[in-house]
Coordinates of C-alpha atoms and ligand atoms in Angstrom, one line a residue:
X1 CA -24.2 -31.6 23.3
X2 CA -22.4 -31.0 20.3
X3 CA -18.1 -32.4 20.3
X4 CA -16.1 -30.9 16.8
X5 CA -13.0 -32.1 16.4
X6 CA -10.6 -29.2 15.9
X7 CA -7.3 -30.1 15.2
X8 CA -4.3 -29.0 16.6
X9 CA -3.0 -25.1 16.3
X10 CA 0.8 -24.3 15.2
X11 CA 1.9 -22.3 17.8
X12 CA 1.0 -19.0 15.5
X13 CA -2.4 -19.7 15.1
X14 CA -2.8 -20.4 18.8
X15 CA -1.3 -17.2 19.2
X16 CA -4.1 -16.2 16.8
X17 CA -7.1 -17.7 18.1
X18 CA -6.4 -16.2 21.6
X19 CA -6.3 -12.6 20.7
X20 CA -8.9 -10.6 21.6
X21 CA -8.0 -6.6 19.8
X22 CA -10.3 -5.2 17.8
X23 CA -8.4 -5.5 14.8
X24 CA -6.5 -8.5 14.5
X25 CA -4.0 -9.0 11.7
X26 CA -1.9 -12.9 10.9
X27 CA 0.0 -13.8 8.0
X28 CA 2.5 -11.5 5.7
X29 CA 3.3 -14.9 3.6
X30 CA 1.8 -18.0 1.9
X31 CA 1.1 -21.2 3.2
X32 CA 1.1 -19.7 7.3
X33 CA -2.1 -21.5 8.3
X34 CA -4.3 -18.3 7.4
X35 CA -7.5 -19.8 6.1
X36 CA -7.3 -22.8 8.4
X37 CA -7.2 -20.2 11.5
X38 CA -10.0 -18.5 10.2
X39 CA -12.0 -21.1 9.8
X40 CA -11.0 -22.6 13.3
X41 CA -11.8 -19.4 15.0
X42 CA -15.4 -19.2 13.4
X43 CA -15.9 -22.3 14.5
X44 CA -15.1 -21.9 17.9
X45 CA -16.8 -18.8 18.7
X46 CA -19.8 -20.5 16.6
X47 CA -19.7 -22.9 19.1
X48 CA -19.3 -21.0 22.4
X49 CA -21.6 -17.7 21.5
X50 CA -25.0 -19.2 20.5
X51 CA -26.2 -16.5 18.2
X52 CA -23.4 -14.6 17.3
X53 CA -23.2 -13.1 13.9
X54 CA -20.5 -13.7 11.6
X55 CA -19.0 -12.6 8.0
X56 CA -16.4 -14.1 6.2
X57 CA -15.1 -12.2 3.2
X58 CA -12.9 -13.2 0.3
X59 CA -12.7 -11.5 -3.1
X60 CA -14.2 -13.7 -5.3
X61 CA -16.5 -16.5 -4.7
X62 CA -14.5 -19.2 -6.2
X63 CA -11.9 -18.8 -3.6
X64 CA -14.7 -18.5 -1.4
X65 CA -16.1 -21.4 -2.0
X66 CA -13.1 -23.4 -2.2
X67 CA -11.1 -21.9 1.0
X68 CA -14.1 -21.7 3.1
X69 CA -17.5 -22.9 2.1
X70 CA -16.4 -26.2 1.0
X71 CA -14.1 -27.0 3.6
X72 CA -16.7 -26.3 7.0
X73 CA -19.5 -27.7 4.5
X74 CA -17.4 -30.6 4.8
X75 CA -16.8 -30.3 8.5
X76 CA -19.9 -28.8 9.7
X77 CA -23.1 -30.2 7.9
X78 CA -24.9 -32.0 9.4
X79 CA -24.3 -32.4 12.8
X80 CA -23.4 -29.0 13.9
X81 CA -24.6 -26.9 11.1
X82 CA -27.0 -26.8 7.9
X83 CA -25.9 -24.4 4.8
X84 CA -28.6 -22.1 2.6
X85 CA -26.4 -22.2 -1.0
X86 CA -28.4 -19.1 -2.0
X87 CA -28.1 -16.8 1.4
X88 CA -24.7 -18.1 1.7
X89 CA -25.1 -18.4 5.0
X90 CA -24.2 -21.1 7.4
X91 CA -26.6 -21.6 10.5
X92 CA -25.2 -23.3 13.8
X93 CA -27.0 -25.5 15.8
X94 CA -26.7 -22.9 18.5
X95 CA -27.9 -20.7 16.5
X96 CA -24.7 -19.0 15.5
X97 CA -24.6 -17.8 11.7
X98 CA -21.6 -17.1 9.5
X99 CA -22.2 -15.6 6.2
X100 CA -19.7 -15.7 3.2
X101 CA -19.5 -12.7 1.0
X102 CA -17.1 -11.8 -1.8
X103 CA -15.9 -8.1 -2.8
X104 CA -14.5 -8.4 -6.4
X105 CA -16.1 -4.3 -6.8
X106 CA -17.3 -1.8 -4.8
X107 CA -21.3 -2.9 -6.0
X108 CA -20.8 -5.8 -4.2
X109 CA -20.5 -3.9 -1.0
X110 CA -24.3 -2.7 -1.7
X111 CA -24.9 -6.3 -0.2
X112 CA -24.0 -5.0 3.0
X113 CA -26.7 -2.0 3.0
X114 CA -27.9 -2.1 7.0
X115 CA -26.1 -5.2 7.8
X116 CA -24.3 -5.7 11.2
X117 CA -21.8 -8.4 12.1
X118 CA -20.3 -9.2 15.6
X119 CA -17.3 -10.9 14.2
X120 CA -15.9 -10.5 10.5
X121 CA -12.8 -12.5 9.6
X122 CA -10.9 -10.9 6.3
X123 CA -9.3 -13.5 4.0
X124 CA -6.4 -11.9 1.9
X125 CA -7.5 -8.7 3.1
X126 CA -4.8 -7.2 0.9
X127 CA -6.4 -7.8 -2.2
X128 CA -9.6 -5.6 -1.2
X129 CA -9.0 -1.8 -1.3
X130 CA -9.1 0.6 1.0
X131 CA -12.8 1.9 0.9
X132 CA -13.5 -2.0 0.0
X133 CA -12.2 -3.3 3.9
X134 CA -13.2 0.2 5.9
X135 CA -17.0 -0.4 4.2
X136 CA -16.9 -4.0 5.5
X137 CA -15.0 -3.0 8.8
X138 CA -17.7 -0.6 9.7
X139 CA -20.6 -3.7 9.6
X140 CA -18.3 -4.5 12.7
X141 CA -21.1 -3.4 15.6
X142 CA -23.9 -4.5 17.3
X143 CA -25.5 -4.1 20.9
X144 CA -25.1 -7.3 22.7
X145 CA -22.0 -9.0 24.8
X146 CA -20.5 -10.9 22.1
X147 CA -17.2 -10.2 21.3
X148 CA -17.0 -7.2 18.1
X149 CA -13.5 -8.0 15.9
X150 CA -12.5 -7.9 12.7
X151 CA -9.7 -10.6 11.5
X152 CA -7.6 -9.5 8.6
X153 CA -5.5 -12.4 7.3
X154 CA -2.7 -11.3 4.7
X155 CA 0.1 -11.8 1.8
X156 CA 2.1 -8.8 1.1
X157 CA 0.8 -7.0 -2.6
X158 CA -2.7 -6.4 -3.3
X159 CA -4.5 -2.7 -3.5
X160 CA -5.1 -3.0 0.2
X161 CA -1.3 -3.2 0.8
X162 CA -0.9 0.1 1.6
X163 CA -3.6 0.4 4.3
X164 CA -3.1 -3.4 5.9
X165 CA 1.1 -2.2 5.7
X166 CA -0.2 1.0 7.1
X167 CA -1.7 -0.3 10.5
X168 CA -0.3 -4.0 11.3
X169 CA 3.2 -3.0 9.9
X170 CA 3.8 0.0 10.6
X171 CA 1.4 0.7 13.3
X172 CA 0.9 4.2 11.8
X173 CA -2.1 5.6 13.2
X174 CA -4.8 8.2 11.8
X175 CA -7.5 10.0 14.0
X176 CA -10.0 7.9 15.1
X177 CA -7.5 4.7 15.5
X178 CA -6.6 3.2 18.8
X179 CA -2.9 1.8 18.5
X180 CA -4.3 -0.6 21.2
X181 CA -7.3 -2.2 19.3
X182 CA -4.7 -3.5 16.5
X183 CA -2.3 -6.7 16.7
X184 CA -0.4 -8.8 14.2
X185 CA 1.1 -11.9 14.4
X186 CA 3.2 -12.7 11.0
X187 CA 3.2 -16.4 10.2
X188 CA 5.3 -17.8 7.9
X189 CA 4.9 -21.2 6.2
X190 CA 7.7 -22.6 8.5
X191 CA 5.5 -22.1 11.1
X192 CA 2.4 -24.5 9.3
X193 CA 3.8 -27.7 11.0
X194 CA 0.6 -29.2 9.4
X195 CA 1.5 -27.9 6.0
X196 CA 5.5 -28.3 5.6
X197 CA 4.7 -32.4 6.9
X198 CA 2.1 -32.9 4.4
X199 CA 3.8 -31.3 1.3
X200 CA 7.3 -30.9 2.2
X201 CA 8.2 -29.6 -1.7
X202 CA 6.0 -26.4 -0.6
X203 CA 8.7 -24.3 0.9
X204 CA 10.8 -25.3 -2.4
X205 CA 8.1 -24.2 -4.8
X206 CA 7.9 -20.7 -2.7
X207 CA 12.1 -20.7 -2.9
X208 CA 11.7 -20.8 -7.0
X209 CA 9.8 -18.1 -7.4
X210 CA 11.0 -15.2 -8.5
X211 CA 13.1 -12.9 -6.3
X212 CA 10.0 -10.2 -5.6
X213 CA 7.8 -12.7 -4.9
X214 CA 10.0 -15.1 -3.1
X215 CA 10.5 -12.5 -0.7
X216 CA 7.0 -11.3 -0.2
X217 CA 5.6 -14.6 0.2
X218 CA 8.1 -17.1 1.6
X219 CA 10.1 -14.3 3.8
X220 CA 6.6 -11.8 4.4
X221 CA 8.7 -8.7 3.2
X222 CA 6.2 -6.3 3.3
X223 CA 8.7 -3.7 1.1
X224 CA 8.6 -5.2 -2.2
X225 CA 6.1 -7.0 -4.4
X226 CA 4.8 -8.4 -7.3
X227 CA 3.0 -5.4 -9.4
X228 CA 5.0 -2.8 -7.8
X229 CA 5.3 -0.1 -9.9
X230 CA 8.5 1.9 -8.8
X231 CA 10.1 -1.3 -7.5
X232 CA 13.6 0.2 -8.1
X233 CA 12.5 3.1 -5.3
X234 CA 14.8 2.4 -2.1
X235 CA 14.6 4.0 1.0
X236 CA 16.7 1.8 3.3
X237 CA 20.4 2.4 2.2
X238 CA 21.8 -1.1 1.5
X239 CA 25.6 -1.2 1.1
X240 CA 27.2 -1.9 -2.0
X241 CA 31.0 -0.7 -3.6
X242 CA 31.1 1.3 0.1
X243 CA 28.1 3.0 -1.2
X244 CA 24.3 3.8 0.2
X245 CA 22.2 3.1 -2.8
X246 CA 19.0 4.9 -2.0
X247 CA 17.2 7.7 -2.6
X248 CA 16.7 9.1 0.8
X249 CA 18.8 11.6 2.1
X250 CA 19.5 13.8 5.0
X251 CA 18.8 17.5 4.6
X252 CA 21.6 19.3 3.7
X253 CA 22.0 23.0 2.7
X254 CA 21.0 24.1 -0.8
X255 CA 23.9 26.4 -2.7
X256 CA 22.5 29.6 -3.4
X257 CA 22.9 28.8 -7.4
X258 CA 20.9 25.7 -7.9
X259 CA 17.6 26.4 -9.6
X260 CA 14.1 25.5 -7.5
X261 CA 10.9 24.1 -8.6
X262 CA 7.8 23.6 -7.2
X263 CA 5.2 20.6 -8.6
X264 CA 1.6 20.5 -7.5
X265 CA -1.4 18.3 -7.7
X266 CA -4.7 19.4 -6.8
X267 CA -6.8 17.0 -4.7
X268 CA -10.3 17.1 -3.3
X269 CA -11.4 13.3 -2.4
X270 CA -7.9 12.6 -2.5
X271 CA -4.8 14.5 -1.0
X272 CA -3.1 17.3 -2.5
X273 CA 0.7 18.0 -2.8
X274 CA 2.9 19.9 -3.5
X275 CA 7.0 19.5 -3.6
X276 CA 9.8 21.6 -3.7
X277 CA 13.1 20.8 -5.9
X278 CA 16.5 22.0 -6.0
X279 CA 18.2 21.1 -8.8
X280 CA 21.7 20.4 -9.1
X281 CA 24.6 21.6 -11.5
X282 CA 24.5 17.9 -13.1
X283 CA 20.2 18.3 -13.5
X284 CA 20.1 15.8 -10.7
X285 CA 16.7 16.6 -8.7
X286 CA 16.5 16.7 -4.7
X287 CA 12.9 17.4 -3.5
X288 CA 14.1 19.4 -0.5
X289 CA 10.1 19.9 0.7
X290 CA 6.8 19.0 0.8
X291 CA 2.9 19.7 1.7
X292 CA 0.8 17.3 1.6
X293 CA -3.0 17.0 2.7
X294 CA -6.8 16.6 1.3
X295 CA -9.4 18.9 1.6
X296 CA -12.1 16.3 1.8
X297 CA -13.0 12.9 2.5
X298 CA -11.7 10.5 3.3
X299 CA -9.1 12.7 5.5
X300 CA -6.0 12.3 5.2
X301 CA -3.7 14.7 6.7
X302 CA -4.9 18.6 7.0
X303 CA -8.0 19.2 5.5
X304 CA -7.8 23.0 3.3
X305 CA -9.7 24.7 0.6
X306 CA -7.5 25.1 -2.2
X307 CA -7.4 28.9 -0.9
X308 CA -5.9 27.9 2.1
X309 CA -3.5 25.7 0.3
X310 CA -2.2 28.1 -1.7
X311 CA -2.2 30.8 1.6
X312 CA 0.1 28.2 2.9
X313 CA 2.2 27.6 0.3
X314 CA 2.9 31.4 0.0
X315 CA 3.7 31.7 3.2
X316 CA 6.0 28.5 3.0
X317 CA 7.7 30.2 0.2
X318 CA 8.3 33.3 1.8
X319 CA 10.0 31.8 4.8
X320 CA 11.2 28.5 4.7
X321 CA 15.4 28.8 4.5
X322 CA 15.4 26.8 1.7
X323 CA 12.4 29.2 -0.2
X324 CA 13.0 32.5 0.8
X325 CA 14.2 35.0 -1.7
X326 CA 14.1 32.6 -4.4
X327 CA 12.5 32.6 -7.8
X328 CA 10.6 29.9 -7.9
X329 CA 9.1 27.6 -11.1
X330 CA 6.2 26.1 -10.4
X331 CA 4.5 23.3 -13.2
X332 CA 1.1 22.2 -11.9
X333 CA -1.5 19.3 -13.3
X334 CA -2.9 21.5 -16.3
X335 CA -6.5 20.4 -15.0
X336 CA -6.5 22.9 -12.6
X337 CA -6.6 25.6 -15.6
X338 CA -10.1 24.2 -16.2
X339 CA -12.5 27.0 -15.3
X340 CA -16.4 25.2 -15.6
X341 CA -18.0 26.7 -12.3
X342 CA -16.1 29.9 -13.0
X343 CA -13.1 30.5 -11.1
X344 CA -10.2 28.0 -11.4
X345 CA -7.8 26.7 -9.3
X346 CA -4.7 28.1 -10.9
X347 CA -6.7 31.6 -10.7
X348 CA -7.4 31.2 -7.0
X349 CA -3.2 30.3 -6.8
X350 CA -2.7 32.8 -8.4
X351 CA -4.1 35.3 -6.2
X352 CA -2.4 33.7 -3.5
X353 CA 0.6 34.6 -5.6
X354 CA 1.3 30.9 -6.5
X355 CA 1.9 30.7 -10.1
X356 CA 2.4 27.8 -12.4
X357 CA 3.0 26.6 -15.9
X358 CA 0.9 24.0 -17.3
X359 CA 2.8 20.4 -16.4
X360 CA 2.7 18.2 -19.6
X361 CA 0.5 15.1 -18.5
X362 CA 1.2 12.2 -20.7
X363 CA 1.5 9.7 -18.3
X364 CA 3.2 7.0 -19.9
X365 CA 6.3 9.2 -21.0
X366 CA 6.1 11.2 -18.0
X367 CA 6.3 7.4 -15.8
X368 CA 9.2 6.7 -17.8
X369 CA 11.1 10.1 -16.6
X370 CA 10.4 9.1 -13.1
X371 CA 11.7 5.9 -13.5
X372 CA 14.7 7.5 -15.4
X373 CA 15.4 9.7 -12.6
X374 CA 14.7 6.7 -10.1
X375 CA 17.6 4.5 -11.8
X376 CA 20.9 3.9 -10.3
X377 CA 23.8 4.4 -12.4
X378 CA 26.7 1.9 -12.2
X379 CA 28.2 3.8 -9.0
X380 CA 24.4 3.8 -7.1
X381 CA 23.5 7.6 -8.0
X382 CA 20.3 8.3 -9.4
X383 CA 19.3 11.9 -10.4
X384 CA 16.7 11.9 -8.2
X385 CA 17.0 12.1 -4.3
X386 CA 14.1 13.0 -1.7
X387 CA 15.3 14.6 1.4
X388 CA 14.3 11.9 4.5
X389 CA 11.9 14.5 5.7
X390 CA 9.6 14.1 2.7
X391 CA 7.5 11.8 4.6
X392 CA 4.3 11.9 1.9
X393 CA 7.2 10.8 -1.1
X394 CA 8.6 8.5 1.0
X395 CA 5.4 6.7 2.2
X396 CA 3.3 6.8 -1.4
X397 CA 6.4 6.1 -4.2
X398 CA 6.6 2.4 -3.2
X399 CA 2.6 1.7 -2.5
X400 CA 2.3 2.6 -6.1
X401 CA 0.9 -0.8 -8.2
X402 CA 0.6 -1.2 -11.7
X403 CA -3.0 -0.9 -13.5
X404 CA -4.4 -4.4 -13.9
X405 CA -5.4 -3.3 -17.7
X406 CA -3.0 -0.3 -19.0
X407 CA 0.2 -2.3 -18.2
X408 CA 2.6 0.8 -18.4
X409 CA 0.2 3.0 -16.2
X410 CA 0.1 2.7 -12.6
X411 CA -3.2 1.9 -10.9
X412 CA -5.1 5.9 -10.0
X413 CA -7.5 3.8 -6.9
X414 CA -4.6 4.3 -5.0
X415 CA -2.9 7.5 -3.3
X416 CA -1.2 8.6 -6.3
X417 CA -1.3 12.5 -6.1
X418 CA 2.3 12.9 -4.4
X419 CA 4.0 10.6 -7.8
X420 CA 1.5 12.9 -10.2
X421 CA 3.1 15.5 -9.3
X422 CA 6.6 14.3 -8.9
X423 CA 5.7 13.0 -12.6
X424 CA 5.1 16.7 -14.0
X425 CA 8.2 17.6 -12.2
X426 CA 10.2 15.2 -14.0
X427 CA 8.1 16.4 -17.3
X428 CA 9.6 19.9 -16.7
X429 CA 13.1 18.9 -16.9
X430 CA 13.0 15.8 -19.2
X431 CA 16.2 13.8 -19.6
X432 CA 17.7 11.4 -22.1
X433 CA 17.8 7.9 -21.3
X434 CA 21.5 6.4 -21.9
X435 CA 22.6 2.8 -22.5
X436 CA 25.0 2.1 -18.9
X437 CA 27.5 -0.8 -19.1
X438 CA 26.0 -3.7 -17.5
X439 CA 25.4 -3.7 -13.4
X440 CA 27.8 -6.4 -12.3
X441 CA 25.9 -9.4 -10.9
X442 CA 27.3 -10.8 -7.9
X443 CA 26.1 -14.4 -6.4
X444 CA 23.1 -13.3 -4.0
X445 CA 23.8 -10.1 -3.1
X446 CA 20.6 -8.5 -1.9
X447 CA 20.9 -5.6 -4.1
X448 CA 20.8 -7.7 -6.7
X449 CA 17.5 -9.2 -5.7
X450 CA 16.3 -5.8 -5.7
X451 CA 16.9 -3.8 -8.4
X452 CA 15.9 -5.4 -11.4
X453 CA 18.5 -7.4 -13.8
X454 CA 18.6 -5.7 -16.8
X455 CA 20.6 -6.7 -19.3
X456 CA 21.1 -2.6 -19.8
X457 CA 19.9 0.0 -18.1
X458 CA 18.7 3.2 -19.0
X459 CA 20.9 6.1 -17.3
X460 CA 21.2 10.1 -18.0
X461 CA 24.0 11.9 -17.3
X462 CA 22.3 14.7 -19.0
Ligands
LIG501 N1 -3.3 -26.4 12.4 C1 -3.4 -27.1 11.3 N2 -3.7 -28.4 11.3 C2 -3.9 -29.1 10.2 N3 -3.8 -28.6 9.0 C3 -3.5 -27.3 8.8 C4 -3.3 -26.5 10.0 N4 -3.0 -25.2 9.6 C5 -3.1 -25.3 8.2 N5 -3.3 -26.5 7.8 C6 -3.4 -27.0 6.4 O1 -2.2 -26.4 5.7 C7 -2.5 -26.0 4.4 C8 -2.3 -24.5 4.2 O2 -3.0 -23.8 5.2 P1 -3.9 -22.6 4.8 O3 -4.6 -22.8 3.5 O4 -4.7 -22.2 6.0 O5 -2.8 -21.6 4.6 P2 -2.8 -20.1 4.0 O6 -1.9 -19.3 4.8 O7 -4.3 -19.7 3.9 O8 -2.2 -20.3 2.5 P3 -2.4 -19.4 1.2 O9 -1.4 -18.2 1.4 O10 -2.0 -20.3 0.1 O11 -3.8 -18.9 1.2 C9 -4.0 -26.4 4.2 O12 -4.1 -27.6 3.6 C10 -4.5 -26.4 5.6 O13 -5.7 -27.2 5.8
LIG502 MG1 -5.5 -19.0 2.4

């Protein structure tokens, strides 16, 4: 008979170690109790499900070692476990086995050529990618009776951000997902009894950090953080001088006079899109429309040739209210000019009566329009709005990180074809940045938390 001493569960992580989805998320800050639960929960199912199979994950083997291997070393060996340092696996007494990988690349996931796991738990899932935790998530099988879950534990930020936000936040479902295998409990670091006894000074080290990050970790905001790239992009009006400062709008109509554009970027593994503009008397830009989709894998959206794209967007233009009637500029990702296995893309458009002039694609001066555009001026007006029906804008803009080694380029692993082409929209109608009088700063006002505080802004009224 083997007896473990467990320790006692905050009432999150009992929450936690009871669930029994498919998918289950915890976490959204620091210090909730994450690793601690993980480890728990291996350890009990270790325990009750002689020969159950198990992974753990982290992204590099330091933390690995230190959050995990260590730690049930430590609490395991001898009496209810040994440990192989070079399999990296951990071998029950009953037979249960937990393995400990690390994904710091996508290589490493060749370790997991053919292997099955009835249980993996995630640690920081957020800082894997996408194709990082769906490669992993699909070891998840096996024929027997154990329980098959994946645990995701998470902190706001991270290239996963977008996917983890995507199902455990906002429970935003593609084909193929069942909105009942997924669960989330968010657990802050007021709810680590253990954690806020022991090192009380914790929660005040979390409140110095800087606003971003304070939010993200110590309040689990999961709408800004650290290494966002368009972190002044709002889509939830706050209130400030009896104004809505955001960039999401409802639909109104377009006056016959204002000019409209259409931006494009091709996509095969990755979606296409394409947006309409208006533009305003003052140059301000509303996109009024969009398209979005991919015509391979991994699917996203509608899946079309770039004939049928185009076949669409024709139509679209030739009926839509907004479209119809209207000469219409198109500036496209000058790529698609490229003509290696014959025809090219803009020649297939172009059949399709879709025309386009070559978009300018330097991408650091064509970031800096966008985030022109995306500034507020000193009355919370940008000169860029997106009609609230532009889900693909509105979902994408703020997922958008900055590359860990260009530090004015954003990061291309992640879904960044709708901002492409909203950049060579903004590169077709370039405008000056000017020096606004400083943004009054007022004690804690939220907005000021979230829009950066310059000490001048760059503004065009041009
Ligand atoms: N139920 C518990 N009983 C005793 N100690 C606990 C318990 N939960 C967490 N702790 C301890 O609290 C500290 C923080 O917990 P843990 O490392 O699991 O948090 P985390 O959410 O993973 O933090 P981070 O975001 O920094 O990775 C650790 O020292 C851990 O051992
Ligand atoms: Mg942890």
């Amino acid at each position: 008979m083997i007896t473990l001493t467990i320790g006692r569960p905050s009432e999150k992580q009992r929450i936690f170690l009871q669930d029994t989805h498919k998918h289950v998320g915890y976490g959204g800050a620091r210090g909730g109790g994450k690793s601690w639960a993980i480890r728990t929960k291996a350890k009990l199912l270790g325990l009750k499900h002689p020969g159950v199979k198990m992974l753990i994950v982290r992204r590099t083997y330091p933390e690995l070692q230190k959050n995990h291997i260590d730690q049930l070393k430590a609490e395991l060996v001898p009496d209810v476990a040994r440990y192989n340092g070079s399999e990296k696996r951990m071998t029950f007494k009953t037979g249960a086995i937990i393995d400990f990988m690390y994904c710091k690349n996508d290589d490493d996931l060749g370790r997991l050529q053919g292997a099955e796991y009835d249980v993996i738990f995630i640690d920081e899932a957020t800082q894997l990618t996408e194709y990082q935790l769906k490669a992993i998530e699909a070891c998840c099988r096996g024929v027997n009776d154990f329980p098959h879950r994946v645990y995701y534990t998470c902190n706001p930020g991270g290239q996963g951000h977008g996917y983890i936000k995507r199902i455990f936040i906002d429970r935003r479902f593609e084909d193929g997902e069942k909105p009942e295998d997924y669960s989330f409990t968010q657990a802050l670091v007021q709810d680590n009894a253990a954690l806020m006894e022991a090192d009380p000074d914790y929660v005040r080290r979390l409140e110095a950090l800087p606003p971003k990050l304070r939010k993200a970790w110590l309040d689990g905001m999961w709408d800004i953080f650290e290494g966002q790239f368009f972190e002044e992009f709002r889509d939830d009006p706050s209130h400030y001088l009896d104004r809505e400062w955001t960039h999401v709008i409802e639909p109104f109509d377009i006056p016959p006079g204002w000019r409209i554009y259409r931006s494009y970027d091709f996509g095969y593994a990755k979606p296409f899109s394409c947006g309409w503009w208006a533009v305003d008397y003052d140059g301000r830009l509303y996109r009024i429309l969009e398209l979005y989709g991919c015509t391979g894998e991994p699917n996203v959206g509608v899946k079309w040739t770039a004939q049928e794209q185009f076949k669409r967007i024709h139509e679209i233009e030739a009926q839509h209210p907004y479209l119809k009637g209207k000469h219409i500029l198109g500036v496209a990702d000058p790529a698609i000019w490229n003509a290696e296995s014959g025809e090219s893309i803009a020649d297939i458009a172009a059949k399709n009566h879709v025309f386009f002039e070559k978009g300018d694609n330097a991408r650091i001066t064509g970031w800096m329009q966008v985030h022109y555009r995306l500034q507020f001026d000193d009355q919370g007006i940008p000169m860029l709005y997106a009609f609230n029906t532009c889900k693909a804008f509105i979902r994408t803009m703020p997922l958008m990180m900055y590359d860990e080694h260009k530090v004015e380029d954003l990061d291309t692993d992640l879904e960044d074809h709708c901002p492409d082409e909203v950049r060579y929209m903004c590169m077709a109608r370039p405008i000056k940045p000017t020096i606004v009088k400083e943004r009054p700063i007022i004690g804690d006002d939220p907005l000021n938390q979230r829009i950066p505080k310059r000490k001048s802004i760059y503004i065009s009224h041009g």
